[in-house]
Amino acid sequence: MKNQNIIKKKSGFVNNWVIVAALIIIAVIGGIIYYNYYFKNIAPGFSNKNQTSVNSPIIQEEETVKPESELVIISLSADKKEYNFDELVNVGVLLKLADKKTPGVDVLLKYDPKSLELQKIAGGKLQTSGIVSDSKQILKTDSSSFETFPYLKADILSGSIFFSALAQPMKDVIGEANIASIVFKAVRKGNTKISLVFDKSLNQDTGVFYMGEDILDKAIDFEIIIK
C-alpha cells in the first residue's frame, strides 16, 4: 500500500513536471515567434520612420532656371510702339543664340489681318485670296545673317506666316542675328499683337535647330498701338 502511494506521488510529480515543461516550451516558442514578427515587421518600419523624419529628411530637387543671358531667344521688334493709321510697320525677326550656334531656323508668325495688312516687298499688292509661297515677295533679307529661305507659306486671310531660313553651308550662325523683316500697313485703330507660335508639340512652330535638336528657349511677341 505504501509503495502504491509512493508510485502515485511520483506519478503526480512527473505529470506536474511535464505540464510545467510544456508551458515553458510553449512560452519559449511564443517568444521566438513574437521576436521574429517584431523585428521583421514592426521594428523595420519604426526604424525607417525615425530615419526618415530625423536622420534622412526628404530633399526635393529644385528646377534649374537659366539666366536670360544663356537663353536662345527669337523675338519680334519694330521701330516704335505707336503708329498712325495707314502707316507702314516694319517688323524685325531677331535671334539671340547666347553661347550656341545654328545652321537654320523656322518661324511661325501670327497677326490680325483686320488690323495689319501684309505688304509686298517687290511692289504692288498681294492677292487678297490664296496663299503666298514666294519668300522674295514678303521677306526683307538684305541684312539677314542667313543665306537662303527655302520655304514660305503665308495665309493672308488667316494672318499666318511660316518660313525657314538656312545659313551658308558649313557656316553656322552664332551670337546675335537678324533673321528677316516683314512689312505691314496699319489698317485699323487700336492695339494689336504680332505673335510667334512656340509650341514643340506642333508639327510646325518657331524653332532654332542644332544637330537635329530644337534649342529655342523663348519667343518674344510684339504689340503695337494704331492711332
mmCIF file of C-alpha atoms in Angstrom:
data_model
loop_
_atom_site.group_PDB
_atom_site.id
_atom_site.type_symbol
_atom_site.label_atom_id
_atom_site.label_comp_id
_atom_site.label_asym_id
_atom_site.label_seq_id
_atom_site.Cartn_x
_atom_site.Cartn_y
_atom_site.Cartn_z
ATOM 1 C CA MET A 1 0.000 0.000 0.000
ATOM 2 C CA LYS A 2 2.841 2.310 0.918
ATOM 3 C CA ASN A 3 4.561 1.533 -2.374
ATOM 4 C CA GLN A 4 1.413 2.345 -4.268
ATOM 5 C CA ASN A 5 1.245 5.768 -2.558
ATOM 6 C CA ILE A 6 4.884 6.423 -3.485
ATOM 7 C CA ILE A 7 4.193 5.467 -7.078
ATOM 8 C CA LYS A 8 1.165 7.759 -7.175
ATOM 9 C CA LYS A 9 3.216 10.641 -5.724
ATOM 10 C CA LYS A 10 5.963 10.078 -8.251
ATOM 11 C CA SER A 11 3.400 9.840 -10.996
ATOM 12 C CA GLY A 12 1.782 13.090 -9.885
ATOM 13 C CA PHE A 13 5.191 14.838 -9.718
ATOM 14 C CA VAL A 14 6.088 13.621 -13.174
ATOM 15 C CA ASN A 15 2.784 14.798 -14.550
ATOM 16 C CA ASN A 16 3.251 18.215 -12.961
ATOM 17 C CA TRP A 17 6.790 18.465 -14.317
ATOM 18 C CA VAL A 18 5.588 17.523 -17.789
ATOM 19 C CA ILE A 19 2.917 20.220 -17.618
ATOM 20 C CA VAL A 20 5.447 22.822 -16.414
ATOM 21 C CA ALA A 21 7.915 21.787 -19.098
ATOM 22 C CA ALA A 22 5.196 22.005 -21.738
ATOM 23 C CA LEU A 23 4.260 25.508 -20.557
ATOM 24 C CA ILE A 24 7.915 26.561 -20.662
ATOM 25 C CA ILE A 25 8.287 25.185 -24.202
ATOM 26 C CA ILE A 26 5.105 26.964 -25.317
ATOM 27 C CA ALA A 27 6.357 30.204 -23.755
ATOM 28 C CA VAL A 28 9.719 29.858 -25.486
ATOM 29 C CA ILE A 29 8.105 29.127 -28.852
ATOM 30 C CA GLY A 30 5.752 32.064 -28.388
ATOM 31 C CA GLY A 31 8.688 34.303 -27.545
ATOM 32 C CA ILE A 32 10.559 33.207 -30.654
ATOM 33 C CA ILE A 33 7.510 33.813 -32.834
ATOM 34 C CA TYR A 34 6.976 37.283 -31.319
ATOM 35 C CA TYR A 35 10.679 38.111 -31.648
ATOM 36 C CA ASN A 36 10.706 37.199 -35.350
ATOM 37 C CA TYR A 37 7.466 39.052 -36.013
ATOM 38 C CA TYR A 38 8.621 42.166 -34.168
ATOM 39 C CA PHE A 39 11.969 42.520 -35.870
ATOM 40 C CA LYS A 40 10.701 41.558 -39.317
ATOM 41 C CA ASN A 41 7.535 43.660 -39.377
ATOM 42 C CA ILE A 42 7.302 46.267 -36.632
ATOM 43 C CA ALA A 43 10.888 47.215 -35.894
ATOM 44 C CA PRO A 44 11.966 47.922 -39.528
ATOM 45 C CA GLY A 45 9.034 50.251 -40.095
ATOM 46 C CA PHE A 46 9.650 52.069 -36.862
ATOM 47 C CA SER A 47 13.346 52.359 -37.636
ATOM 48 C CA ASN A 48 12.719 53.634 -41.168
ATOM 49 C CA LYS A 49 10.178 56.127 -39.911
ATOM 50 C CA ASN A 50 12.637 57.503 -37.399
ATOM 51 C CA GLN A 51 15.382 57.634 -40.007
ATOM 52 C CA THR A 52 13.137 59.439 -42.478
ATOM 53 C CA SER A 53 11.920 62.028 -40.001
ATOM 54 C CA VAL A 54 15.178 62.596 -38.102
ATOM 55 C CA ASN A 55 18.263 61.347 -39.885
ATOM 56 C CA SER A 56 17.252 61.388 -43.567
ATOM 57 C CA PRO A 57 14.963 64.321 -44.382
ATOM 58 C CA ILE A 58 13.372 64.241 -47.852
ATOM 59 C CA ILE A 59 15.176 66.624 -50.187
ATOM 60 C CA GLN A 60 13.298 67.951 -53.211
ATOM 61 C CA GLU A 61 15.397 68.904 -56.213
ATOM 62 C CA GLU A 62 14.793 72.452 -57.428
ATOM 63 C CA GLU A 63 14.376 73.032 -61.132
ATOM 64 C CA THR A 64 17.334 74.921 -62.542
ATOM 65 C CA VAL A 65 16.342 78.215 -64.149
ATOM 66 C CA LYS A 66 18.689 79.565 -66.798
ATOM 67 C CA PRO A 67 19.629 83.243 -66.611
ATOM 68 C CA GLU A 68 18.382 85.374 -69.505
ATOM 69 C CA SER A 69 21.924 85.711 -70.877
ATOM 70 C CA GLU A 70 22.093 81.927 -71.507
ATOM 71 C CA LEU A 71 18.742 81.583 -73.300
ATOM 72 C CA VAL A 72 18.272 81.072 -77.042
ATOM 73 C CA ILE A 73 15.594 83.627 -77.985
ATOM 74 C CA ILE A 74 13.692 84.639 -81.118
ATOM 75 C CA SER A 75 11.969 87.998 -80.733
ATOM 76 C CA LEU A 76 9.916 90.473 -82.757
ATOM 77 C CA SER A 77 10.698 94.178 -82.803
ATOM 78 C CA ALA A 78 9.727 97.375 -84.587
ATOM 79 C CA ASP A 79 10.973 100.933 -84.788
ATOM 80 C CA LYS A 80 8.339 102.173 -82.322
ATOM 81 C CA LYS A 81 5.256 101.155 -80.349
ATOM 82 C CA GLU A 82 2.706 103.601 -81.780
ATOM 83 C CA TYR A 83 1.739 104.025 -85.442
ATOM 84 C CA ASN A 84 -0.698 106.220 -87.297
ATOM 85 C CA PHE A 85 -3.490 104.773 -89.371
ATOM 86 C CA ASP A 86 -2.228 103.761 -92.856
ATOM 87 C CA GLU A 87 1.412 103.915 -91.706
ATOM 88 C CA LEU A 88 3.874 101.134 -92.588
ATOM 89 C CA VAL A 89 5.099 98.873 -89.756
ATOM 90 C CA ASN A 90 8.469 97.217 -90.304
ATOM 91 C CA VAL A 91 8.684 94.159 -88.013
ATOM 92 C CA GLY A 92 12.089 92.553 -87.500
ATOM 93 C CA VAL A 93 12.569 88.898 -86.559
ATOM 94 C CA LEU A 94 15.689 88.710 -84.381
ATOM 95 C CA LEU A 95 17.724 85.819 -82.958
ATOM 96 C CA LYS A 96 19.898 85.668 -79.843
ATOM 97 C CA LEU A 97 21.937 82.469 -79.565
ATOM 98 C CA ALA A 98 23.880 83.102 -76.328
ATOM 99 C CA ASP A 99 26.838 80.653 -76.489
ATOM 100 C CA LYS A 100 25.205 78.341 -79.059
ATOM 101 C CA LYS A 101 25.061 78.195 -82.863
ATOM 102 C CA THR A 102 22.610 77.089 -85.541
ATOM 103 C CA PRO A 103 22.523 76.236 -89.253
ATOM 104 C CA GLY A 104 18.832 77.075 -89.581
ATOM 105 C CA VAL A 105 15.589 78.295 -88.030
ATOM 106 C CA ASP A 106 11.829 78.066 -88.543
ATOM 107 C CA VAL A 107 9.495 80.976 -87.831
ATOM 108 C CA LEU A 108 5.725 80.788 -87.400
ATOM 109 C CA LEU A 109 4.204 84.227 -87.008
ATOM 110 C CA LYS A 110 0.566 85.173 -86.336
ATOM 111 C CA TYR A 111 -1.104 88.566 -86.762
ATOM 112 C CA ASP A 112 -4.590 90.076 -87.055
ATOM 113 C CA PRO A 113 -5.280 90.715 -90.767
ATOM 114 C CA LYS A 114 -8.082 93.118 -89.792
ATOM 115 C CA SER A 115 -5.541 95.405 -88.097
ATOM 116 C CA LEU A 116 -2.427 94.777 -90.190
ATOM 117 C CA GLU A 117 -2.214 94.321 -93.935
ATOM 118 C CA LEU A 118 0.761 92.296 -95.191
ATOM 119 C CA GLN A 119 2.779 94.244 -97.780
ATOM 120 C CA LYS A 120 4.540 93.015 -100.891
ATOM 121 C CA ILE A 121 8.261 93.879 -100.973
ATOM 122 C CA ALA A 122 8.637 93.815 -104.755
ATOM 123 C CA GLY A 123 5.908 96.378 -105.305
ATOM 124 C CA GLY A 124 2.213 96.072 -105.983
ATOM 125 C CA LYS A 125 -0.388 94.415 -103.796
ATOM 126 C CA LEU A 126 -0.581 90.841 -102.673
ATOM 127 C CA GLN A 127 -3.602 88.868 -103.754
ATOM 128 C CA THR A 128 -6.274 89.018 -101.060
ATOM 129 C CA SER A 129 -7.150 85.363 -101.650
ATOM 130 C CA GLY A 130 -4.898 82.353 -101.833
ATOM 131 C CA ILE A 131 -1.510 81.556 -100.346
ATOM 132 C CA VAL A 132 1.814 83.335 -100.856
ATOM 133 C CA SER A 133 4.703 80.881 -101.294
ATOM 134 C CA ASP A 134 7.457 83.109 -102.712
ATOM 135 C CA SER A 135 9.651 84.386 -99.847
ATOM 136 C CA LYS A 136 11.020 87.210 -102.036
ATOM 137 C CA GLN A 137 7.574 88.795 -102.129
ATOM 138 C CA ILE A 138 7.258 89.463 -98.409
ATOM 139 C CA LEU A 139 10.583 88.832 -96.629
ATOM 140 C CA LYS A 140 13.231 91.568 -96.450
ATOM 141 C CA THR A 141 16.539 89.722 -96.115
ATOM 142 C CA ASP A 142 19.220 92.242 -97.174
ATOM 143 C CA SER A 143 20.696 92.386 -93.669
ATOM 144 C CA SER A 144 19.920 88.778 -92.720
ATOM 145 C CA SER A 145 22.547 86.506 -91.189
ATOM 146 C CA PHE A 146 21.005 83.611 -93.129
ATOM 147 C CA GLU A 147 21.729 82.779 -96.732
ATOM 148 C CA THR A 148 18.640 81.079 -98.158
ATOM 149 C CA PHE A 149 14.905 80.926 -97.413
ATOM 150 C CA PRO A 150 13.822 77.626 -98.987
ATOM 151 C CA TYR A 151 10.244 77.533 -97.741
ATOM 152 C CA LEU A 152 7.486 80.049 -97.075
ATOM 153 C CA LYS A 153 3.756 79.792 -96.697
ATOM 154 C CA ALA A 154 1.745 82.907 -95.887
ATOM 155 C CA ASP A 155 -2.014 82.787 -95.457
ATOM 156 C CA ILE A 156 -3.230 86.355 -95.838
ATOM 157 C CA LEU A 157 -6.818 85.680 -94.809
ATOM 158 C CA SER A 158 -5.984 83.882 -91.545
ATOM 159 C CA GLY A 159 -2.962 86.057 -90.734
ATOM 160 C CA SER A 160 -0.181 83.465 -90.511
ATOM 161 C CA ILE A 161 3.330 83.349 -91.959
ATOM 162 C CA PHE A 162 5.627 80.338 -91.748
ATOM 163 C CA PHE A 163 9.122 80.303 -93.230
ATOM 164 C CA SER A 164 12.506 78.593 -92.928
ATOM 165 C CA ALA A 165 15.949 80.208 -93.064
ATOM 166 C CA LEU A 166 19.285 78.424 -93.634
ATOM 167 C CA ALA A 167 22.860 79.585 -93.108
ATOM 168 C CA GLN A 168 25.647 79.145 -95.629
ATOM 169 C CA PRO A 169 26.843 75.539 -95.974
ATOM 170 C CA MET A 170 29.369 74.628 -93.241
ATOM 171 C CA LYS A 171 28.951 78.064 -91.664
ATOM 172 C CA ASP A 172 26.623 78.188 -88.664
ATOM 173 C CA VAL A 173 25.128 81.417 -87.368
ATOM 174 C CA ILE A 174 26.400 82.462 -83.917
ATOM 175 C CA GLY A 175 25.738 85.234 -81.409
ATOM 176 C CA GLU A 176 23.028 87.769 -82.241
ATOM 177 C CA ALA A 177 21.497 87.680 -85.702
ATOM 178 C CA ASN A 178 18.864 89.259 -87.901
ATOM 179 C CA ILE A 179 16.642 86.626 -89.496
ATOM 180 C CA ALA A 180 14.364 88.764 -91.686
ATOM 181 C CA SER A 181 11.872 91.614 -91.567
ATOM 182 C CA ILE A 182 8.257 91.841 -92.707
ATOM 183 C CA VAL A 183 6.297 94.961 -93.612
ATOM 184 C CA PHE A 184 2.651 95.577 -92.668
ATOM 185 C CA LYS A 185 0.290 98.510 -93.097
ATOM 186 C CA ALA A 186 -1.741 99.713 -90.115
ATOM 187 C CA VAL A 187 -5.368 99.494 -91.275
ATOM 188 C CA ARG A 188 -7.442 99.595 -88.070
ATOM 189 C CA LYS A 189 -7.084 101.700 -84.929
ATOM 190 C CA GLY A 190 -6.450 100.072 -81.597
ATOM 191 C CA ASN A 191 -3.990 97.665 -80.008
ATOM 192 C CA THR A 192 -2.814 94.635 -81.952
ATOM 193 C CA LYS A 193 -0.232 91.933 -81.317
ATOM 194 C CA ILE A 194 2.152 90.108 -83.648
ATOM 195 C CA SER A 195 2.971 86.732 -82.095
ATOM 196 C CA LEU A 196 5.476 83.933 -82.512
ATOM 197 C CA VAL A 197 3.981 80.455 -82.193
ATOM 198 C CA PHE A 198 6.374 78.466 -79.989
ATOM 199 C CA ASP A 199 4.965 75.024 -79.158
ATOM 200 C CA LYS A 200 7.228 71.990 -79.626
ATOM 201 C CA SER A 201 4.231 69.645 -79.719
ATOM 202 C CA LEU A 202 3.211 71.102 -83.103
ATOM 203 C CA ASN A 203 4.498 69.889 -86.466
ATOM 204 C CA GLN A 204 5.236 73.486 -87.457
ATOM 205 C CA ASP A 205 6.246 76.144 -84.949
ATOM 206 C CA THR A 206 9.065 78.575 -84.258
ATOM 207 C CA GLY A 207 12.333 76.743 -83.638
ATOM 208 C CA VAL A 208 16.123 77.027 -83.656
ATOM 209 C CA PHE A 209 17.999 73.881 -84.630
ATOM 210 C CA TYR A 210 21.394 72.347 -83.970
ATOM 211 C CA MET A 211 22.405 68.698 -84.546
ATOM 212 C CA GLY A 212 18.762 67.744 -85.069
ATOM 213 C CA GLU A 213 17.610 69.293 -81.778
ATOM 214 C CA ASP A 214 15.404 72.341 -81.221
ATOM 215 C CA ILE A 215 17.408 74.566 -78.858
ATOM 216 C CA LEU A 216 14.997 77.522 -78.716
ATOM 217 C CA ASP A 217 14.201 78.526 -75.108
ATOM 218 C CA LYS A 218 11.954 81.553 -75.513
ATOM 219 C CA ALA A 219 9.902 83.519 -78.058
ATOM 220 C CA ILE A 220 9.001 87.181 -77.535
ATOM 221 C CA ASP A 221 5.957 88.778 -79.189
ATOM 222 C CA PHE A 222 5.420 92.435 -80.076
ATOM 223 C CA GLU A 223 2.376 94.645 -79.533
ATOM 224 C CA ILE A 224 1.689 97.979 -81.230
ATOM 225 C CA ILE A 225 -0.886 100.746 -80.940
ATOM 226 C CA ILE A 226 -2.525 102.138 -84.089
ATOM 227 C CA LYS A 227 -3.894 105.692 -83.665
#
